[in-house]
Amino acid sequence: MRLDIVSIFPDYLAPLSLSLPGKAIESGLVDLRVHDLRRWTHDRHRTVDDTPYGGGAGMVMKPEPWGEALDELVPDAPVPDAPVPDAPVPAQLGRDDELQGNQAPDDRSQDDRALVGAPRLLVMTPSGRPFTQALAGELALERHLVIACGRYEGIDARVVEHARARMRVDEISIGDYVLNGGEAAALVITEAFVRLIPGVIGNPESLAEESHSAGHDGLLEYPVYTKPPSWRGLQVPDILFSGHHGEIARWRREQAVEKTRARRPDLLPAELREIIVGEATSS
Ligand SMILES: COc1ccc2nc(C(=O)O)sc2c1
């Protein structure tokens, strides 16, 4: 995968050279290129923003630098008409695939598979669609991603409008809170999808039982323990010493369901949602 990230604070993306993303880059699985948006400015002050039309507080990112950046990073290559080689199946898709009826890539139509090879622009914005594990699984399949990190009050809307005419564009948010710019969000989504690229994590099985993974029905993870067996008067649950793998798996599933029910009932599979009949009929 080629990954271009454009920001006015390129140093903010330095942590991507550490840990897992760093290993993915060293191994050549990810070709990361971080760019300073000001490279595509031509005035003495390297201006990237201006006052908003219609008034209002703050500044808006000018369209020209972004337009020139995308022209350079995503030349107008036609969508590949050659058959797309088998796309690597993602280590996992998230639960909201079931909710949204998404198919695993091997069920994609030929057109969809052809698009997998076309560049995809991700614009980080608080008004974007929520980033999910399912989307992370999709992005792990892409060959060329460009991530645009907004700042100030956002990027002139014509940048996305123009880009949509020539590439796939997703406006994405990592959550319902306010950041100062898209760089932190870019770090988060990059960590989430790079680890799903086949070959990045040594043991893909470790992905199967993570929170939000389809292999775990999208449930939250069960509690984990390691040595010592007793720590500050707190014991490891006896079941984990039993050696009964079936019983241990059952206990872990129960723990995951209860944790999900308590913290994220919205993630519970329909068949596990409690129907409290008594209360419903007493009135
Ligand atoms: C102006 O640029 C911003 C500002 C806030 C923000 N918040 C994001 C989020 O994903 O929550 S992306 C993003 C970009």
PDB file of C-alpha atoms and ligand atoms in Angstrom:
ATOM      1  CA  MET A   1       0.000   0.000   0.000  1.00  0.00           C
ATOM      2  CA  ARG A   2       1.050   3.508  -0.832  1.00  0.00           C
ATOM      3  CA  LEU A   3      -0.088   5.970   1.862  1.00  0.00           C
ATOM      4  CA  ASP A   4       0.166   9.722   1.316  1.00  0.00           C
ATOM      5  CA  ILE A   5      -0.694  12.008   4.227  1.00  0.00           C
ATOM      6  CA  VAL A   6      -0.950  15.770   3.657  1.00  0.00           C
ATOM      7  CA  SER A   7      -0.817  18.214   6.587  1.00  0.00           C
ATOM      8  CA  ILE A   8       0.470  21.659   7.537  1.00  0.00           C
ATOM      9  CA  PHE A   9       2.036  19.905  10.540  1.00  0.00           C
ATOM     10  CA  PRO A  10       3.862  16.932   8.938  1.00  0.00           C
ATOM     11  CA  ASP A  11       5.946  16.362  12.086  1.00  0.00           C
ATOM     12  CA  TYR A  12       2.698  15.488  13.868  1.00  0.00           C
ATOM     13  CA  LEU A  13       2.720  12.229  11.851  1.00  0.00           C
ATOM     14  CA  ALA A  14       6.230  11.246  13.030  1.00  0.00           C
ATOM     15  CA  PRO A  15       4.873   8.563  15.426  1.00  0.00           C
ATOM     16  CA  LEU A  16       3.869   6.514  12.375  1.00  0.00           C
ATOM     17  CA  SER A  17       7.523   5.550  12.036  1.00  0.00           C
ATOM     18  CA  LEU A  18       7.302   3.775  15.416  1.00  0.00           C
ATOM     19  CA  SER A  19       5.911   0.412  16.482  1.00  0.00           C
ATOM     20  CA  LEU A  20       3.711  -1.567  14.116  1.00  0.00           C
ATOM     21  CA  PRO A  21       3.217   1.060  11.422  1.00  0.00           C
ATOM     22  CA  GLY A  22       6.986   1.500  11.501  1.00  0.00           C
ATOM     23  CA  LYS A  23       7.517  -2.228  10.965  1.00  0.00           C
ATOM     24  CA  ALA A  24       5.000  -2.217   8.118  1.00  0.00           C
ATOM     25  CA  ILE A  25       6.949   0.602   6.514  1.00  0.00           C
ATOM     26  CA  GLU A  26      10.334  -1.080   7.059  1.00  0.00           C
ATOM     27  CA  SER A  27       9.006  -4.307   5.561  1.00  0.00           C
ATOM     28  CA  GLY A  28       7.773  -2.470   2.486  1.00  0.00           C
ATOM     29  CA  LEU A  29       4.120  -3.420   3.106  1.00  0.00           C
ATOM     30  CA  VAL A  30       3.371   0.291   3.465  1.00  0.00           C
ATOM     31  CA  ASP A  31       5.036   3.042   1.433  1.00  0.00           C
ATOM     32  CA  LEU A  32       4.343   6.049   3.691  1.00  0.00           C
ATOM     33  CA  ARG A  33       4.884   9.555   2.326  1.00  0.00           C
ATOM     34  CA  VAL A  34       4.048  12.531   4.560  1.00  0.00           C
ATOM     35  CA  HIS A  35       3.743  15.891   2.792  1.00  0.00           C
ATOM     36  CA  ASP A  36       3.648  19.508   3.980  1.00  0.00           C
ATOM     37  CA  LEU A  37       0.682  21.180   2.274  1.00  0.00           C
ATOM     38  CA  ARG A  38       2.734  24.381   2.069  1.00  0.00           C
ATOM     39  CA  ARG A  39       4.822  22.642  -0.613  1.00  0.00           C
ATOM     40  CA  TRP A  40       1.952  23.545  -2.941  1.00  0.00           C
ATOM     41  CA  THR A  41       1.844  27.239  -2.038  1.00  0.00           C
ATOM     42  CA  HIS A  42       3.577  29.889  -4.142  1.00  0.00           C
ATOM     43  CA  ASP A  43       3.420  33.108  -2.143  1.00  0.00           C
ATOM     44  CA  ARG A  44       6.079  34.476   0.156  1.00  0.00           C
ATOM     45  CA  HIS A  45       4.039  33.645   3.254  1.00  0.00           C
ATOM     46  CA  ARG A  46       3.143  30.132   2.015  1.00  0.00           C
ATOM     47  CA  THR A  47      -0.520  30.922   2.680  1.00  0.00           C
ATOM     48  CA  VAL A  48      -2.898  27.980   3.186  1.00  0.00           C
ATOM     49  CA  ASP A  49      -5.935  29.723   4.704  1.00  0.00           C
ATOM     50  CA  ASP A  50      -8.193  32.725   4.304  1.00  0.00           C
ATOM     51  CA  THR A  51     -11.327  34.265   5.827  1.00  0.00           C
ATOM     52  CA  PRO A  52     -14.634  32.430   5.258  1.00  0.00           C
ATOM     53  CA  TYR A  53     -17.073  33.692   2.607  1.00  0.00           C
ATOM     54  CA  GLY A  54     -20.325  34.655   4.335  1.00  0.00           C
ATOM     55  CA  GLY A  55     -18.452  35.733   7.466  1.00  0.00           C
ATOM     56  CA  GLY A  56     -18.019  33.817  10.698  1.00  0.00           C
ATOM     57  CA  ALA A  57     -15.160  33.109  13.047  1.00  0.00           C
ATOM     58  CA  GLY A  58     -11.926  31.391  12.122  1.00  0.00           C
ATOM     59  CA  MET A  59     -10.229  30.688   8.828  1.00  0.00           C
ATOM     60  CA  VAL A  60     -10.848  28.227   5.992  1.00  0.00           C
ATOM     61  CA  MET A  61      -8.172  26.208   4.170  1.00  0.00           C
ATOM     62  CA  LYS A  62      -7.765  27.543   0.626  1.00  0.00           C
ATOM     63  CA  PRO A  63      -8.633  25.148  -2.261  1.00  0.00           C
ATOM     64  CA  GLU A  64      -5.624  25.893  -4.474  1.00  0.00           C
ATOM     65  CA  PRO A  65      -2.877  24.164  -2.428  1.00  0.00           C
ATOM     66  CA  TRP A  66      -5.084  21.111  -1.889  1.00  0.00           C
ATOM     67  CA  GLY A  67      -5.993  20.966  -5.568  1.00  0.00           C
ATOM     68  CA  GLU A  68      -2.356  21.065  -6.632  1.00  0.00           C
ATOM     69  CA  ALA A  69      -1.407  18.525  -3.972  1.00  0.00           C
ATOM     70  CA  LEU A  70      -4.032  16.038  -5.160  1.00  0.00           C
ATOM     71  CA  ASP A  71      -3.117  16.688  -8.805  1.00  0.00           C
ATOM     72  CA  GLU A  72       0.435  15.621  -7.990  1.00  0.00           C
ATOM     73  CA  LEU A  73      -0.328  12.772  -5.609  1.00  0.00           C
ATOM     74  CA  VAL A  74      -3.216  11.314  -7.608  1.00  0.00           C
ATOM     75  CA  PRO A  75      -2.525  11.965 -11.264  1.00  0.00           C
ATOM     76  CA  ASP A  76      -5.644  11.442 -13.420  1.00  0.00           C
ATOM     77  CA  ALA A  77      -4.928   7.741 -13.868  1.00  0.00           C
ATOM     78  CA  PRO A  78      -7.941   5.944 -15.330  1.00  0.00           C
ATOM     79  CA  VAL A  79      -9.551   3.357 -13.109  1.00  0.00           C
ATOM     80  CA  PRO A  80      -7.601   0.227 -13.900  1.00  0.00           C
ATOM     81  CA  ASP A  81      -9.530  -1.808 -16.508  1.00  0.00           C
ATOM     82  CA  ALA A  82      -7.209  -4.771 -16.091  1.00  0.00           C
ATOM     83  CA  PRO A  83      -8.636  -7.460 -13.845  1.00  0.00           C
ATOM     84  CA  VAL A  84      -7.667  -6.642 -10.288  1.00  0.00           C
ATOM     85  CA  PRO A  85      -5.495  -9.461  -8.883  1.00  0.00           C
ATOM     86  CA  ASP A  86      -7.130 -11.142  -5.915  1.00  0.00           C
ATOM     87  CA  ALA A  87      -7.284  -8.493  -3.257  1.00  0.00           C
ATOM     88  CA  PRO A  88      -5.933  -9.798   0.068  1.00  0.00           C
ATOM     89  CA  VAL A  89      -8.883 -10.801   2.210  1.00  0.00           C
ATOM     90  CA  PRO A  90      -8.883  -8.498   5.273  1.00  0.00           C
ATOM     91  CA  ALA A  91      -8.019 -10.123   8.564  1.00  0.00           C
ATOM     92  CA  GLN A  92     -11.484  -9.164   9.721  1.00  0.00           C
ATOM     93  CA  LEU A  93     -14.468  -7.023   8.947  1.00  0.00           C
ATOM     94  CA  GLY A  94     -16.383  -5.368  11.721  1.00  0.00           C
ATOM     95  CA  ARG A  95     -19.840  -6.016  13.025  1.00  0.00           C
ATOM     96  CA  ASP A  96     -21.411  -3.093  11.293  1.00  0.00           C
ATOM     97  CA  ASP A  97     -20.825  -4.914   8.052  1.00  0.00           C
ATOM     98  CA  GLU A  98     -23.710  -7.166   9.054  1.00  0.00           C
ATOM     99  CA  LEU A  99     -25.774  -4.083   9.913  1.00  0.00           C
ATOM    100  CA  GLN A 100     -24.919  -2.450   6.623  1.00  0.00           C
ATOM    101  CA  GLY A 101     -25.067  -5.647   4.562  1.00  0.00           C
ATOM    102  CA  ASN A 102     -21.479  -5.239   3.445  1.00  0.00           C
ATOM    103  CA  GLN A 103     -19.936  -8.214   1.683  1.00  0.00           C
ATOM    104  CA  ALA A 104     -16.465  -9.577   2.171  1.00  0.00           C
ATOM    105  CA  PRO A 105     -14.209  -8.499  -0.709  1.00  0.00           C
ATOM    106  CA  ASP A 106     -14.347 -11.884  -2.360  1.00  0.00           C
ATOM    107  CA  ASP A 107     -18.085 -11.254  -2.913  1.00  0.00           C
ATOM    108  CA  ARG A 108     -17.442  -7.836  -4.495  1.00  0.00           C
ATOM    109  CA  SER A 109     -18.621  -7.271  -8.059  1.00  0.00           C
ATOM    110  CA  GLN A 110     -15.915  -6.945 -10.704  1.00  0.00           C
ATOM    111  CA  ASP A 111     -16.523  -3.156 -10.762  1.00  0.00           C
ATOM    112  CA  ASP A 112     -15.978  -2.882  -6.996  1.00  0.00           C
ATOM    113  CA  ARG A 113     -12.855  -4.970  -7.233  1.00  0.00           C
ATOM    114  CA  ALA A 114     -11.564  -2.797 -10.045  1.00  0.00           C
ATOM    115  CA  LEU A 115     -12.043   0.272  -7.828  1.00  0.00           C
ATOM    116  CA  VAL A 116     -10.029  -1.345  -5.057  1.00  0.00           C
ATOM    117  CA  GLY A 117      -6.967  -0.448  -7.139  1.00  0.00           C
ATOM    118  CA  ALA A 118      -8.008   3.183  -7.704  1.00  0.00           C
ATOM    119  CA  PRO A 119      -6.686   5.811  -5.268  1.00  0.00           C
ATOM    120  CA  ARG A 120      -8.984   6.634  -2.335  1.00  0.00           C
ATOM    121  CA  LEU A 121      -9.004  10.041  -0.638  1.00  0.00           C
ATOM    122  CA  LEU A 122      -9.816  10.190   3.077  1.00  0.00           C
ATOM    123  CA  VAL A 123     -10.644  13.653   4.410  1.00  0.00           C
ATOM    124  CA  MET A 124     -10.481  13.890   8.199  1.00  0.00           C
ATOM    125  CA  THR A 125     -13.314  16.120   9.411  1.00  0.00           C
ATOM    126  CA  PRO A 126     -15.587  16.339  12.460  1.00  0.00           C
ATOM    127  CA  SER A 127     -18.529  16.194  10.046  1.00  0.00           C
ATOM    128  CA  GLY A 128     -17.350  12.915   8.550  1.00  0.00           C
ATOM    129  CA  ARG A 129     -18.928   9.487   8.829  1.00  0.00           C
ATOM    130  CA  PRO A 130     -17.845   7.549  11.918  1.00  0.00           C
ATOM    131  CA  PHE A 131     -14.668   5.511  11.528  1.00  0.00           C
ATOM    132  CA  THR A 132     -15.304   1.852  12.368  1.00  0.00           C
ATOM    133  CA  GLN A 133     -13.459  -1.457  12.432  1.00  0.00           C
ATOM    134  CA  ALA A 134     -15.355  -2.413   9.287  1.00  0.00           C
ATOM    135  CA  LEU A 135     -13.990   0.639   7.483  1.00  0.00           C
ATOM    136  CA  ALA A 136     -10.508  -0.155   8.823  1.00  0.00           C
ATOM    137  CA  GLY A 137     -10.857  -3.615   7.240  1.00  0.00           C
ATOM    138  CA  GLU A 138     -11.809  -2.030   3.914  1.00  0.00           C
ATOM    139  CA  LEU A 139      -8.937   0.458   3.979  1.00  0.00           C
ATOM    140  CA  ALA A 140      -6.453  -2.345   4.696  1.00  0.00           C
ATOM    141  CA  LEU A 141      -7.254  -3.652   1.206  1.00  0.00           C
ATOM    142  CA  GLU A 142      -6.538  -0.428  -0.659  1.00  0.00           C
ATOM    143  CA  ARG A 143      -3.456  -0.006  -2.828  1.00  0.00           C
ATOM    144  CA  HIS A 144      -3.254   3.790  -2.609  1.00  0.00           C
ATOM    145  CA  LEU A 145      -4.701   5.978   0.113  1.00  0.00           C
ATOM    146  CA  VAL A 146      -4.362   9.749   0.442  1.00  0.00           C
ATOM    147  CA  ILE A 147      -5.284  11.225   3.825  1.00  0.00           C
ATOM    148  CA  ALA A 148      -6.045  14.963   3.951  1.00  0.00           C
ATOM    149  CA  CYS A 149      -5.667  16.533   7.405  1.00  0.00           C
ATOM    150  CA  GLY A 150      -7.836  19.613   7.784  1.00  0.00           C
ATOM    151  CA  ARG A 151      -7.088  22.496  10.129  1.00  0.00           C
ATOM    152  CA  TYR A 152      -8.768  25.782  11.150  1.00  0.00           C
ATOM    153  CA  GLU A 153     -12.509  25.640  10.363  1.00  0.00           C
ATOM    154  CA  GLY A 154     -11.978  23.091   7.635  1.00  0.00           C
ATOM    155  CA  ILE A 155     -11.059  22.726   3.967  1.00  0.00           C
ATOM    156  CA  ASP A 156     -12.921  24.698   1.246  1.00  0.00           C
ATOM    157  CA  ALA A 157     -15.792  22.353   0.285  1.00  0.00           C
ATOM    158  CA  ARG A 158     -14.897  22.561  -3.420  1.00  0.00           C
ATOM    159  CA  VAL A 159     -11.779  20.445  -2.798  1.00  0.00           C
ATOM    160  CA  VAL A 160     -13.889  17.394  -1.935  1.00  0.00           C
ATOM    161  CA  GLU A 161     -16.413  18.244  -4.662  1.00  0.00           C
ATOM    162  CA  HIS A 162     -13.664  18.377  -7.297  1.00  0.00           C
ATOM    163  CA  ALA A 163     -11.942  15.244  -5.980  1.00  0.00           C
ATOM    164  CA  ARG A 164     -15.172  13.225  -6.117  1.00  0.00           C
ATOM    165  CA  ALA A 165     -15.174  13.648  -9.886  1.00  0.00           C
ATOM    166  CA  ARG A 166     -11.958  11.656 -10.184  1.00  0.00           C
ATOM    167  CA  MET A 167     -11.426   9.423  -7.167  1.00  0.00           C
ATOM    168  CA  ARG A 168     -13.255   7.704  -4.351  1.00  0.00           C
ATOM    169  CA  VAL A 169     -13.618  10.115  -1.435  1.00  0.00           C
ATOM    170  CA  ASP A 170     -14.580   9.423   2.190  1.00  0.00           C
ATOM    171  CA  GLU A 171     -15.030  12.152   4.776  1.00  0.00           C
ATOM    172  CA  ILE A 172     -14.253  10.478   8.107  1.00  0.00           C
ATOM    173  CA  SER A 173     -14.446  11.358  11.809  1.00  0.00           C
ATOM    174  CA  ILE A 174     -12.973   9.360  14.668  1.00  0.00           C
ATOM    175  CA  GLY A 175     -15.568  10.525  17.155  1.00  0.00           C
ATOM    176  CA  ASP A 176     -18.020  13.051  18.513  1.00  0.00           C
ATOM    177  CA  TYR A 177     -15.552  15.442  20.116  1.00  0.00           C
ATOM    178  CA  VAL A 178     -13.556  18.426  18.988  1.00  0.00           C
ATOM    179  CA  LEU A 179      -9.957  18.183  17.807  1.00  0.00           C
ATOM    180  CA  ASN A 180      -7.861  21.060  16.507  1.00  0.00           C
ATOM    181  CA  GLY A 181      -7.165  19.309  13.242  1.00  0.00           C
ATOM    182  CA  GLY A 182      -7.182  16.054  11.351  1.00  0.00           C
ATOM    183  CA  GLU A 183      -3.653  14.895  12.211  1.00  0.00           C
ATOM    184  CA  ALA A 184      -4.570  13.042  15.435  1.00  0.00           C
ATOM    185  CA  ALA A 185      -7.467  11.404  13.583  1.00  0.00           C
ATOM    186  CA  ALA A 186      -5.105  10.400  10.763  1.00  0.00           C
ATOM    187  CA  LEU A 187      -2.790   8.749  13.304  1.00  0.00           C
ATOM    188  CA  VAL A 188      -5.712   6.825  14.795  1.00  0.00           C
ATOM    189  CA  ILE A 189      -7.157   5.512  11.546  1.00  0.00           C
ATOM    190  CA  THR A 190      -3.708   4.677  10.165  1.00  0.00           C
ATOM    191  CA  GLU A 191      -2.875   2.591  13.227  1.00  0.00           C
ATOM    192  CA  ALA A 192      -6.260   0.857  12.949  1.00  0.00           C
ATOM    193  CA  PHE A 193      -6.036  -0.151   9.283  1.00  0.00           C
ATOM    194  CA  VAL A 194      -2.284  -0.777   8.920  1.00  0.00           C
ATOM    195  CA  ARG A 195      -2.449  -3.551  11.539  1.00  0.00           C
ATOM    196  CA  LEU A 196      -5.071  -5.302   9.420  1.00  0.00           C
ATOM    197  CA  ILE A 197      -2.930  -5.413   6.287  1.00  0.00           C
ATOM    198  CA  PRO A 198      -2.099  -9.083   5.758  1.00  0.00           C
ATOM    199  CA  GLY A 199       1.488  -9.748   6.834  1.00  0.00           C
ATOM    200  CA  VAL A 200       1.744  -6.809   9.226  1.00  0.00           C
ATOM    201  CA  ILE A 201       0.756  -8.715  12.350  1.00  0.00           C
ATOM    202  CA  GLY A 202       2.712 -11.931  12.797  1.00  0.00           C
ATOM    203  CA  ASN A 203      -0.198 -13.973  14.095  1.00  0.00           C
ATOM    204  CA  PRO A 204      -3.450 -12.984  12.336  1.00  0.00           C
ATOM    205  CA  GLU A 205      -5.347 -15.201  14.784  1.00  0.00           C
ATOM    206  CA  SER A 206      -4.714 -12.554  17.458  1.00  0.00           C
ATOM    207  CA  LEU A 207      -6.970 -10.220  15.463  1.00  0.00           C
ATOM    208  CA  ALA A 208      -9.896 -12.615  15.561  1.00  0.00           C
ATOM    209  CA  GLU A 209     -10.905 -12.035  19.198  1.00  0.00           C
ATOM    210  CA  GLU A 210     -10.310  -8.316  19.482  1.00  0.00           C
ATOM    211  CA  SER A 211     -13.022  -5.908  20.439  1.00  0.00           C
ATOM    212  CA  HIS A 212     -15.248  -4.998  17.508  1.00  0.00           C
ATOM    213  CA  SER A 213     -13.889  -7.801  15.320  1.00  0.00           C
ATOM    214  CA  ALA A 214     -16.347  -9.858  13.295  1.00  0.00           C
ATOM    215  CA  GLY A 215     -14.589 -12.995  14.481  1.00  0.00           C
ATOM    216  CA  HIS A 216     -15.756 -12.061  17.967  1.00  0.00           C
ATOM    217  CA  ASP A 217     -19.268 -11.034  16.848  1.00  0.00           C
ATOM    218  CA  GLY A 218     -18.225  -7.411  17.374  1.00  0.00           C
ATOM    219  CA  LEU A 219     -18.275  -7.902  21.149  1.00  0.00           C
ATOM    220  CA  LEU A 220     -15.869  -6.148  23.502  1.00  0.00           C
ATOM    221  CA  GLU A 221     -12.851  -8.175  24.583  1.00  0.00           C
ATOM    222  CA  TYR A 222     -12.989 -10.441  27.627  1.00  0.00           C
ATOM    223  CA  PRO A 223     -10.646  -9.616  30.565  1.00  0.00           C
ATOM    224  CA  VAL A 224      -7.097 -10.962  30.197  1.00  0.00           C
ATOM    225  CA  TYR A 225      -4.632 -12.081  32.889  1.00  0.00           C
ATOM    226  CA  THR A 226      -1.006 -13.164  33.136  1.00  0.00           C
ATOM    227  CA  LYS A 227       1.512 -14.075  35.871  1.00  0.00           C
ATOM    228  CA  PRO A 228       1.628 -13.755  38.875  1.00  0.00           C
ATOM    229  CA  PRO A 229      -1.461 -15.839  39.830  1.00  0.00           C
ATOM    230  CA  SER A 230      -2.001 -13.612  42.875  1.00  0.00           C
ATOM    231  CA  TRP A 231      -1.245  -9.895  42.856  1.00  0.00           C
ATOM    232  CA  ARG A 232      -1.956  -7.476  45.746  1.00  0.00           C
ATOM    233  CA  GLY A 233      -4.546  -9.931  47.049  1.00  0.00           C
ATOM    234  CA  LEU A 234      -6.275 -10.228  43.672  1.00  0.00           C
ATOM    235  CA  GLN A 235      -6.556 -13.679  42.099  1.00  0.00           C
ATOM    236  CA  VAL A 236      -6.726 -14.834  38.501  1.00  0.00           C
ATOM    237  CA  PRO A 237     -10.118 -16.572  37.889  1.00  0.00           C
ATOM    238  CA  ASP A 238      -9.734 -20.301  38.632  1.00  0.00           C
ATOM    239  CA  ILE A 239     -11.288 -21.342  35.315  1.00  0.00           C
ATOM    240  CA  LEU A 240      -8.180 -20.106  33.513  1.00  0.00           C
ATOM    241  CA  PHE A 241      -6.049 -22.721  35.337  1.00  0.00           C
ATOM    242  CA  SER A 242      -8.467 -25.576  34.569  1.00  0.00           C
ATOM    243  CA  GLY A 243      -6.993 -26.615  31.241  1.00  0.00           C
ATOM    244  CA  HIS A 244     -10.551 -27.140  29.946  1.00  0.00           C
ATOM    245  CA  HIS A 245     -10.333 -25.130  26.731  1.00  0.00           C
ATOM    246  CA  GLY A 246     -14.049 -25.470  26.008  1.00  0.00           C
ATOM    247  CA  GLU A 247     -14.960 -24.207  29.479  1.00  0.00           C
ATOM    248  CA  ILE A 248     -12.408 -21.402  29.199  1.00  0.00           C
ATOM    249  CA  ALA A 249     -13.833 -20.358  25.816  1.00  0.00           C
ATOM    250  CA  ARG A 250     -17.353 -20.388  27.281  1.00  0.00           C
ATOM    251  CA  TRP A 251     -16.257 -18.274  30.269  1.00  0.00           C
ATOM    252  CA  ARG A 252     -14.507 -15.802  27.987  1.00  0.00           C
ATOM    253  CA  ARG A 253     -17.592 -15.503  25.788  1.00  0.00           C
ATOM    254  CA  GLU A 254     -19.783 -14.885  28.828  1.00  0.00           C
ATOM    255  CA  GLN A 255     -17.363 -12.195  30.059  1.00  0.00           C
ATOM    256  CA  ALA A 256     -17.352 -10.543  26.647  1.00  0.00           C
ATOM    257  CA  VAL A 257     -21.143 -10.553  26.434  1.00  0.00           C
ATOM    258  CA  GLU A 258     -21.541  -9.118  29.950  1.00  0.00           C
ATOM    259  CA  LYS A 259     -18.925  -6.409  29.361  1.00  0.00           C
ATOM    260  CA  THR A 260     -20.593  -5.489  26.081  1.00  0.00           C
ATOM    261  CA  ARG A 261     -24.053  -5.499  27.646  1.00  0.00           C
ATOM    262  CA  ALA A 262     -22.830  -3.160  30.405  1.00  0.00           C
ATOM    263  CA  ARG A 263     -20.777  -0.763  28.307  1.00  0.00           C
ATOM    264  CA  ARG A 264     -21.952  -1.016  24.696  1.00  0.00           C
ATOM    265  CA  PRO A 265     -25.393  -2.643  24.466  1.00  0.00           C
ATOM    266  CA  ASP A 266     -25.581  -1.194  20.958  1.00  0.00           C
ATOM    267  CA  LEU A 267     -22.918  -3.692  19.870  1.00  0.00           C
ATOM    268  CA  LEU A 268     -24.776  -6.752  21.149  1.00  0.00           C
ATOM    269  CA  PRO A 269     -25.954  -9.131  18.438  1.00  0.00           C
ATOM    270  CA  ALA A 270     -29.766  -9.007  18.239  1.00  0.00           C
ATOM    271  CA  GLU A 271     -30.104 -12.491  19.683  1.00  0.00           C
ATOM    272  CA  LEU A 272     -28.237 -11.430  22.825  1.00  0.00           C
ATOM    273  CA  ARG A 273     -30.205  -8.267  23.593  1.00  0.00           C
ATOM    274  CA  GLU A 274     -32.199  -8.788  26.774  1.00  0.00           C
ATOM    275  CA  ILE A 275     -35.932  -8.453  26.358  1.00  0.00           C
ATOM    276  CA  ILE A 276     -37.193  -7.367  29.781  1.00  0.00           C
ATOM    277  CA  VAL A 277     -40.770  -8.572  29.292  1.00  0.00           C
ATOM    278  CA  GLY A 278     -41.885  -8.062  32.942  1.00  0.00           C
ATOM    279  CA  GLU A 279     -41.324  -4.293  32.957  1.00  0.00           C
ATOM    280  CA  ALA A 280     -42.721  -3.885  29.447  1.00  0.00           C
ATOM    281  CA  THR A 281     -46.031  -5.562  30.346  1.00  0.00           C
ATOM    282  CA  SER A 282     -46.499  -4.286  33.919  1.00  0.00           C
ATOM    283  CA  SER A 283     -47.760  -0.818  32.848  1.00  0.00           C
TER     284      SER A 283
HETATM  285  C1  LIG B   1     -10.361  21.492  10.964  1.00  0.00           C
HETATM  286  O1  LIG B   1      -9.822  20.205  10.939  1.00  0.00           O
HETATM  287  C2  LIG B   1     -10.344  19.309  11.825  1.00  0.00           C
HETATM  288  C3  LIG B   1     -10.867  19.743  13.038  1.00  0.00           C
HETATM  289  C4  LIG B   1     -11.406  18.813  13.894  1.00  0.00           C
HETATM  290  C5  LIG B   1     -11.418  17.450  13.537  1.00  0.00           C
HETATM  291  N1  LIG B   1     -11.943  16.399  14.257  1.00  0.00           N
HETATM  292  C6  LIG B   1     -11.849  15.245  13.626  1.00  0.00           C
HETATM  293  C7  LIG B   1     -12.363  13.957  14.133  1.00  0.00           C
HETATM  294  O2  LIG B   1     -12.169  12.928  13.445  1.00  0.00           O
HETATM  295  O3  LIG B   1     -12.967  13.994  15.211  1.00  0.00           O
HETATM  296  S1  LIG B   1     -11.051  15.361  12.154  1.00  0.00           S
HETATM  297  C8  LIG B   1     -10.874  17.068  12.324  1.00  0.00           C
HETATM  298  C9  LIG B   1     -10.322  17.970  11.454  1.00  0.00           C
END
